[in-house]
PDB file of C-alpha atoms in Angstrom:
ATOM      1  CA  UNK A   1      68.921 -74.606-118.984  1.00 73.00           C
ATOM      2  CA  UNK A   2      68.342 -71.279-117.210  1.00 81.00           C
ATOM      3  CA  UNK A   3      65.472 -70.129-119.444  1.00 94.00           C
ATOM      4  CA  UNK A   4      65.083 -66.338-119.464  1.00 97.00           C
ATOM      5  CA  UNK A   5      67.315 -64.375-117.116  1.00 97.00           C
ATOM      6  CA  UNK A   6      67.117 -60.684-116.251  1.00 98.00           C
ATOM      7  CA  UNK A   7      69.491 -58.389-114.421  1.00 97.00           C
ATOM      8  CA  UNK A   8      69.355 -56.489-112.185  1.00 97.00           C
ATOM      9  CA  UNK A   9      66.432 -57.608-110.023  1.00 97.00           C
ATOM     10  CA  UNK A  10      66.057 -54.191-108.417  1.00 97.00           C
ATOM     11  CA  UNK A  11      67.262 -50.744-109.452  1.00 97.00           C
ATOM     12  CA  UNK A  12      66.768 -47.212-108.186  1.00 97.00           C
ATOM     13  CA  UNK A  13      67.559 -44.339-110.520  1.00 97.00           C
ATOM     14  CA  UNK A  14      67.403 -40.595-110.315  1.00 97.00           C
ATOM     15  CA  UNK A  15      65.481 -38.643-112.939  1.00 98.00           C
ATOM     16  CA  UNK A  16      67.638 -38.154-116.020  1.00 97.00           C
ATOM     17  CA  UNK A  17      69.971 -41.085-115.420  1.00 97.00           C
ATOM     18  CA  UNK A  18      70.390 -43.765-118.041  1.00 96.00           C
ATOM     19  CA  UNK A  19      70.663 -47.497-117.620  1.00 96.00           C
ATOM     20  CA  UNK A  20      70.356 -50.811-119.431  1.00 98.00           C
ATOM     21  CA  UNK A  21      68.188 -53.700-118.340  1.00 98.00           C
ATOM     22  CA  UNK A  22      69.726 -56.969-119.419  1.00 98.00           C
ATOM     23  CA  UNK A  23      67.833 -59.971-120.769  1.00 98.00           C
ATOM     24  CA  UNK A  24      69.222 -63.273-121.975  1.00 98.00           C
ATOM     25  CA  UNK A  25      67.701 -66.581-123.013  1.00 97.00           C
ATOM     26  CA  UNK A  26      69.322 -69.950-123.665  1.00 96.00           C
ATOM     27  CA  UNK A  27      66.458 -71.639-125.504  1.00 94.00           C
ATOM     28  CA  UNK A  28      67.497 -70.455-128.985  1.00 94.00           C
ATOM     29  CA  UNK A  29      64.192 -68.609-129.347  1.00 93.00           C
ATOM     30  CA  UNK A  30      63.757 -66.278-132.284  1.00 92.00           C
ATOM     31  CA  UNK A  31      61.274 -63.958-130.642  1.00 92.00           C
ATOM     32  CA  UNK A  32      61.978 -61.735-127.653  1.00 94.00           C
ATOM     33  CA  UNK A  33      59.913 -58.996-126.061  1.00 94.00           C
ATOM     34  CA  UNK A  34      59.950 -56.420-123.303  1.00 96.00           C
ATOM     35  CA  UNK A  35      56.862 -55.616-121.227  1.00 96.00           C
ATOM     36  CA  UNK A  36      56.207 -53.281-118.362  1.00 97.00           C
ATOM     37  CA  UNK A  37      53.723 -54.113-115.633  1.00 96.00           C
ATOM     38  CA  UNK A  38      51.886 -51.415-113.741  1.00 93.00           C
ATOM     39  CA  UNK A  39      49.105 -51.866-111.157  1.00 84.00           C
ATOM     40  CA  UNK A  40      45.690 -52.254-112.772  1.00 78.00           C
ATOM     41  CA  UNK A  41      47.081 -52.153-116.307  1.00 81.00           C
ATOM     42  CA  UNK A  42      48.329 -55.652-116.923  1.00 86.00           C
ATOM     43  CA  UNK A  43      51.445 -56.038-119.026  1.00 92.00           C
ATOM     44  CA  UNK A  44      52.076 -53.654-121.901  1.00 93.00           C
ATOM     45  CA  UNK A  45      54.463 -54.331-124.750  1.00 92.00           C
ATOM     46  CA  UNK A  46      57.393 -51.925-125.067  1.00 95.00           C
ATOM     47  CA  UNK A  47      59.525 -53.371-127.881  1.00 95.00           C
ATOM     48  CA  UNK A  48      59.896 -56.724-129.511  1.00 93.00           C
ATOM     49  CA  UNK A  49      62.226 -58.592-131.848  1.00 93.00           C
ATOM     50  CA  UNK A  50      61.545 -61.408-134.306  1.00 90.00           C
ATOM     51  CA  UNK A  51      65.219 -62.244-134.771  1.00 91.00           C
ATOM     52  CA  UNK A  52      68.752 -60.927-134.481  1.00 93.00           C
ATOM     53  CA  UNK A  53      69.025 -57.524-136.094  1.00 94.00           C
ATOM     54  CA  UNK A  54      65.249 -56.993-136.243  1.00 93.00           C
ATOM     55  CA  UNK A  55      63.314 -54.937-133.706  1.00 95.00           C
ATOM     56  CA  UNK A  56      60.015 -53.111-133.664  1.00 93.00           C
ATOM     57  CA  UNK A  57      57.946 -50.921-131.380  1.00 94.00           C
ATOM     58  CA  UNK A  58      55.138 -52.138-129.197  1.00 92.00           C
ATOM     59  CA  UNK A  59      52.362 -50.264-127.436  1.00 91.00           C
ATOM     60  CA  UNK A  60      54.490 -48.024-125.169  1.00 94.00           C
ATOM     61  CA  UNK A  61      57.934 -47.518-126.793  1.00 96.00           C
ATOM     62  CA  UNK A  62      58.639 -43.892-125.887  1.00 96.00           C
ATOM     63  CA  UNK A  63      61.703 -43.410-123.704  1.00 96.00           C
ATOM     64  CA  UNK A  64      63.122 -46.865-124.427  1.00 97.00           C
ATOM     65  CA  UNK A  65      65.584 -48.241-126.965  1.00 97.00           C
ATOM     66  CA  UNK A  66      66.433 -51.817-127.857  1.00 97.00           C
ATOM     67  CA  UNK A  67      68.850 -53.687-130.067  1.00 96.00           C
ATOM     68  CA  UNK A  68      69.288 -57.370-130.892  1.00 97.00           C
ATOM     69  CA  UNK A  69      72.807 -58.206-131.976  1.00 96.00           C
ATOM     70  CA  UNK A  70      72.591 -61.875-130.980  1.00 96.00           C
ATOM     71  CA  UNK A  71      69.830 -64.453-130.656  1.00 96.00           C
ATOM     72  CA  UNK A  72      70.462 -64.762-126.923  1.00 97.00           C
ATOM     73  CA  UNK A  73      70.449 -61.146-125.739  1.00 97.00           C
ATOM     74  CA  UNK A  74      67.874 -58.361-125.881  1.00 98.00           C
ATOM     75  CA  UNK A  75      68.841 -55.374-123.706  1.00 98.00           C
ATOM     76  CA  UNK A  76      66.432 -52.531-122.938  1.00 98.00           C
ATOM     77  CA  UNK A  77      67.916 -49.053-122.594  1.00 98.00           C
ATOM     78  CA  UNK A  78      66.423 -46.131-120.735  1.00 97.00           C
ATOM     79  CA  UNK A  79      68.093 -43.041-122.147  1.00 92.00           C
ATOM     80  CA  UNK A  80      66.882 -40.477-119.601  1.00 96.00           C
ATOM     81  CA  UNK A  81      64.845 -42.018-116.822  1.00 97.00           C
ATOM     82  CA  UNK A  82      61.585 -40.387-115.735  1.00 97.00           C
ATOM     83  CA  UNK A  83      59.353 -41.127-112.713  1.00 97.00           C
ATOM     84  CA  UNK A  84      56.694 -42.411-115.157  1.00 96.00           C
ATOM     85  CA  UNK A  85      59.055 -45.269-115.972  1.00 97.00           C
ATOM     86  CA  UNK A  86      58.811 -46.633-112.453  1.00 97.00           C
ATOM     87  CA  UNK A  87      57.494 -50.120-113.079  1.00 97.00           C
ATOM     88  CA  UNK A  88      58.289 -53.809-113.140  1.00 97.00           C
ATOM     89  CA  UNK A  89      59.892 -54.864-116.407  1.00 98.00           C
ATOM     90  CA  UNK A  90      59.602 -58.341-117.851  1.00 97.00           C
ATOM     91  CA  UNK A  91      61.512 -59.854-120.704  1.00 97.00           C
ATOM     92  CA  UNK A  92      60.019 -62.800-122.582  1.00 95.00           C
ATOM     93  CA  UNK A  93      61.049 -65.135-125.363  1.00 94.00           C
ATOM     94  CA  UNK A  94      59.266 -67.575-127.633  1.00 90.00           C
ATOM     95  CA  UNK A  95      59.896 -69.887-130.525  1.00 86.00           C
ATOM     96  CA  UNK A  96      57.675 -69.884-133.572  1.00 68.00           C
ATOM     97  CA  UNK A  97      55.026 -71.427-131.327  1.00 63.00           C
ATOM     98  CA  UNK A  98      52.697 -69.237-129.345  1.00 78.00           C
ATOM     99  CA  UNK A  99      53.869 -69.653-125.756  1.00 86.00           C
ATOM    100  CA  UNK A 100      55.961 -66.915-124.213  1.00 90.00           C
ATOM    101  CA  UNK A 101      58.460 -67.650-121.469  1.00 93.00           C
ATOM    102  CA  UNK A 102      58.983 -64.821-119.039  1.00 96.00           C
ATOM    103  CA  UNK A 103      61.968 -63.837-116.956  1.00 97.00           C
ATOM    104  CA  UNK A 104      61.702 -63.032-113.229  1.00 96.00           C
ATOM    105  CA  UNK A 105      61.449 -59.282-113.790  1.00 97.00           C
ATOM    106  CA  UNK A 106      63.319 -56.108-112.855  1.00 97.00           C
ATOM    107  CA  UNK A 107      61.715 -53.728-110.388  1.00 97.00           C
ATOM    108  CA  UNK A 108      62.729 -50.178-111.319  1.00 97.00           C
ATOM    109  CA  UNK A 109      62.121 -47.064-109.245  1.00 97.00           C
ATOM    110  CA  UNK A 110      62.861 -43.624-110.675  1.00 97.00           C
ATOM    111  CA  UNK A 111      63.048 -40.831-108.114  1.00 96.00           C
TER     112      UNK A 111
ATOM    113  CA  UNK B   1      42.357 -49.248-128.121  1.00 47.00           C
ATOM    114  CA  UNK B   2      41.284 -51.800-125.553  1.00 59.00           C
ATOM    115  CA  UNK B   3      41.163 -55.095-127.397  1.00 82.00           C
ATOM    116  CA  UNK B   4      40.960 -57.312-124.344  1.00 91.00           C
ATOM    117  CA  UNK B   5      38.684 -56.867-121.333  1.00 93.00           C
ATOM    118  CA  UNK B   6      39.093 -59.116-118.320  1.00 95.00           C
ATOM    119  CA  UNK B   7      36.785 -59.508-115.328  1.00 95.00           C
ATOM    120  CA  UNK B   8      36.538 -59.494-112.405  1.00 96.00           C
ATOM    121  CA  UNK B   9      39.477 -57.397-111.267  1.00 95.00           C
ATOM    122  CA  UNK B  10      39.688 -59.374-108.035  1.00 96.00           C
ATOM    123  CA  UNK B  11      38.102 -62.513-106.697  1.00 97.00           C
ATOM    124  CA  UNK B  12      37.929 -64.154-103.284  1.00 98.00           C
ATOM    125  CA  UNK B  13      36.924 -67.818-103.204  1.00 98.00           C
ATOM    126  CA  UNK B  14      36.798 -70.297-100.367  1.00 98.00           C
ATOM    127  CA  UNK B  15      38.901 -73.404-100.531  1.00 97.00           C
ATOM    128  CA  UNK B  16      37.094 -76.037-102.548  1.00 98.00           C
ATOM    129  CA  UNK B  17      35.008 -73.512-104.436  1.00 98.00           C
ATOM    130  CA  UNK B  18      34.949 -72.669-108.132  1.00 98.00           C
ATOM    131  CA  UNK B  19      36.810 -69.637-109.471  1.00 98.00           C
ATOM    132  CA  UNK B  20      35.635 -68.149-112.766  1.00 98.00           C
ATOM    133  CA  UNK B  21      37.503 -65.468-114.697  1.00 98.00           C
ATOM    134  CA  UNK B  22      36.261 -64.021-117.968  1.00 98.00           C
ATOM    135  CA  UNK B  23      37.969 -62.472-120.963  1.00 97.00           C
ATOM    136  CA  UNK B  24      36.278 -60.626-123.831  1.00 97.00           C
ATOM    137  CA  UNK B  25      38.107 -59.653-126.991  1.00 95.00           C
ATOM    138  CA  UNK B  26      37.397 -57.625-130.105  1.00 93.00           C
ATOM    139  CA  UNK B  27      39.929 -58.802-132.652  1.00 90.00           C
ATOM    140  CA  UNK B  28      38.384 -61.604-134.735  1.00 90.00           C
ATOM    141  CA  UNK B  29      41.856 -62.497-136.038  1.00 88.00           C
ATOM    142  CA  UNK B  30      42.786 -63.980-132.646  1.00 90.00           C
ATOM    143  CA  UNK B  31      43.114 -67.741-132.944  1.00 89.00           C
ATOM    144  CA  UNK B  32      44.952 -68.789-129.790  1.00 90.00           C
ATOM    145  CA  UNK B  33      43.539 -68.139-126.330  1.00 93.00           C
ATOM    146  CA  UNK B  34      45.919 -68.632-123.382  1.00 94.00           C
ATOM    147  CA  UNK B  35      45.691 -67.904-119.705  1.00 96.00           C
ATOM    148  CA  UNK B  36      48.835 -66.959-117.802  1.00 96.00           C
ATOM    149  CA  UNK B  37      49.331 -67.341-114.059  1.00 98.00           C
ATOM    150  CA  UNK B  38      51.581 -65.011-112.091  1.00 97.00           C
ATOM    151  CA  UNK B  39      52.689 -65.442-108.490  1.00 96.00           C
ATOM    152  CA  UNK B  40      53.963 -62.426-106.519  1.00 92.00           C
ATOM    153  CA  UNK B  41      57.509 -61.529-107.441  1.00 91.00           C
ATOM    154  CA  UNK B  42      57.558 -63.866-110.445  1.00 94.00           C
ATOM    155  CA  UNK B  43      57.014 -63.564-114.162  1.00 95.00           C
ATOM    156  CA  UNK B  44      53.805 -64.851-115.763  1.00 96.00           C
ATOM    157  CA  UNK B  45      53.741 -68.481-116.875  1.00 96.00           C
ATOM    158  CA  UNK B  46      51.416 -70.221-119.301  1.00 95.00           C
ATOM    159  CA  UNK B  47      48.684 -72.096-117.430  1.00 97.00           C
ATOM    160  CA  UNK B  48      46.371 -73.397-120.144  1.00 96.00           C
ATOM    161  CA  UNK B  49      45.394 -72.432-123.676  1.00 94.00           C
ATOM    162  CA  UNK B  50      42.759 -73.280-126.262  1.00 93.00           C
ATOM    163  CA  UNK B  51      42.348 -73.011-130.007  1.00 91.00           C
ATOM    164  CA  UNK B  52      38.978 -72.075-131.538  1.00 89.00           C
ATOM    165  CA  UNK B  53      38.290 -75.469-133.052  1.00 90.00           C
ATOM    166  CA  UNK B  54      37.058 -76.706-129.655  1.00 91.00           C
ATOM    167  CA  UNK B  55      34.696 -75.095-127.142  1.00 93.00           C
ATOM    168  CA  UNK B  56      36.294 -76.465-123.995  1.00 96.00           C
ATOM    169  CA  UNK B  57      39.635 -77.773-122.783  1.00 96.00           C
ATOM    170  CA  UNK B  58      40.344 -79.300-119.403  1.00 97.00           C
ATOM    171  CA  UNK B  59      43.683 -79.845-117.705  1.00 96.00           C
ATOM    172  CA  UNK B  60      43.313 -81.155-114.193  1.00 97.00           C
ATOM    173  CA  UNK B  61      41.340 -78.633-112.151  1.00 98.00           C
ATOM    174  CA  UNK B  62      41.650 -75.941-114.826  1.00 98.00           C
ATOM    175  CA  UNK B  63      39.176 -75.588-117.699  1.00 97.00           C
ATOM    176  CA  UNK B  64      38.910 -73.080-120.520  1.00 97.00           C
ATOM    177  CA  UNK B  65      35.485 -72.456-122.037  1.00 95.00           C
ATOM    178  CA  UNK B  66      35.438 -70.702-125.401  1.00 94.00           C
ATOM    179  CA  UNK B  67      32.500 -68.918-127.050  1.00 93.00           C
ATOM    180  CA  UNK B  68      33.531 -67.801-130.516  1.00 92.00           C
ATOM    181  CA  UNK B  69      30.270 -66.038-131.397  1.00 93.00           C
ATOM    182  CA  UNK B  70      30.379 -63.974-128.194  1.00 94.00           C
ATOM    183  CA  UNK B  71      34.143 -63.417-128.525  1.00 94.00           C
ATOM    184  CA  UNK B  72      34.674 -64.531-124.966  1.00 96.00           C
ATOM    185  CA  UNK B  73      36.626 -67.197-123.151  1.00 96.00           C
ATOM    186  CA  UNK B  74      36.705 -68.113-119.499  1.00 98.00           C
ATOM    187  CA  UNK B  75      38.982 -69.828-117.023  1.00 98.00           C
ATOM    188  CA  UNK B  76      37.352 -72.112-114.486  1.00 98.00           C
ATOM    189  CA  UNK B  77      39.320 -73.377-111.502  1.00 98.00           C
ATOM    190  CA  UNK B  78      37.554 -76.266-109.829  1.00 98.00           C
ATOM    191  CA  UNK B  79      38.213 -77.206-106.189  1.00 98.00           C
ATOM    192  CA  UNK B  80      40.195 -73.991-105.720  1.00 98.00           C
ATOM    193  CA  UNK B  81      43.190 -74.279-103.396  1.00 98.00           C
ATOM    194  CA  UNK B  82      45.188 -71.661-101.465  1.00 97.00           C
ATOM    195  CA  UNK B  83      48.110 -72.444-103.772  1.00 97.00           C
ATOM    196  CA  UNK B  84      46.011 -71.124-106.668  1.00 98.00           C
ATOM    197  CA  UNK B  85      46.143 -67.624-105.159  1.00 98.00           C
ATOM    198  CA  UNK B  86      47.801 -65.596-107.897  1.00 97.00           C
ATOM    199  CA  UNK B  87      47.048 -63.079-110.619  1.00 97.00           C
ATOM    200  CA  UNK B  88      45.621 -64.482-113.832  1.00 97.00           C
ATOM    201  CA  UNK B  89      45.903 -62.856-117.239  1.00 96.00           C
ATOM    202  CA  UNK B  90      44.261 -63.668-120.536  1.00 96.00           C
ATOM    203  CA  UNK B  91      46.391 -62.885-123.582  1.00 92.00           C
ATOM    204  CA  UNK B  92      44.653 -63.837-126.835  1.00 91.00           C
ATOM    205  CA  UNK B  93      46.743 -63.638-129.989  1.00 88.00           C
ATOM    206  CA  UNK B  94      46.984 -64.391-133.658  1.00 85.00           C
ATOM    207  CA  UNK B  95      49.192 -67.391-134.415  1.00 79.00           C
ATOM    208  CA  UNK B  96      52.716 -66.351-135.276  1.00 70.00           C
ATOM    209  CA  UNK B  97      52.604 -63.106-133.317  1.00 65.00           C
ATOM    210  CA  UNK B  98      53.717 -64.562-130.007  1.00 60.00           C
ATOM    211  CA  UNK B  99      56.296 -61.842-129.669  1.00 63.00           C
ATOM    212  CA  UNK B 100      53.640 -59.204-129.015  1.00 71.00           C
ATOM    213  CA  UNK B 101      50.915 -60.323-126.678  1.00 79.00           C
ATOM    214  CA  UNK B 102      48.011 -58.109-125.675  1.00 85.00           C
ATOM    215  CA  UNK B 103      47.241 -58.847-122.039  1.00 90.00           C
ATOM    216  CA  UNK B 104      44.043 -58.370-120.114  1.00 92.00           C
ATOM    217  CA  UNK B 105      44.336 -56.210-117.021  1.00 92.00           C
ATOM    218  CA  UNK B 106      44.526 -59.218-114.735  1.00 94.00           C
ATOM    219  CA  UNK B 107      42.438 -60.860-112.015  1.00 96.00           C
ATOM    220  CA  UNK B 108      43.835 -61.214-108.531  1.00 96.00           C
ATOM    221  CA  UNK B 109      42.526 -64.452-107.054  1.00 98.00           C
ATOM    222  CA  UNK B 110      42.641 -65.146-103.345  1.00 98.00           C
ATOM    223  CA  UNK B 111      41.605 -68.561-102.105  1.00 98.00           C
ATOM    224  CA  UNK B 112      40.803 -68.562 -98.399  1.00 97.00           C
ATOM    225  CA  UNK B 113      40.823 -71.485 -95.987  1.00 93.00           C
TER     226      UNK B 113
END
């Protein structure tokens, strides 16, 4: 049981490049979320999903896209990276209970 | 819209001392009050949580105190240890909305020898 896995662990992009952050969970959780963590600002919700085929925006969705074709996977796409998207990104999953399980994070730098 | 305010931003405590972190919220619909612990380079992990039907919950050295009328809850770490050095986040929520937590800004705790 690997829990929540994220790839890559580190990534450097140039402004304007696109990329996908991968997230997978093997706990059969319905709910999955993406957060970004910036110094002094805690974690802020980007997008979330309450089940396969269902996604919705969080607090800071601009510049990011998501899709949820399977229960296990919830990729986050950056369409045109900007320096303001330099951050640490965390994926999380939860069942109908209220505890979220977080992945190890992806540290992204946009030059 | 800042629904959750956490204090202090940082805290230095000597080994064996008591660490206290506070969280104030505005949304009266919140009915589950967790604290998450995050070590450097790792994702947050649930440490302890409380529901509003009790005013205090203790798990080992960690205690949550809850004040519904003041809309505040606190984390107390008794006999603080260097291994407790981490960042702590409160993340109150309404039951059933676990997919979209609202986090406090975090408290960086350092426990010195």
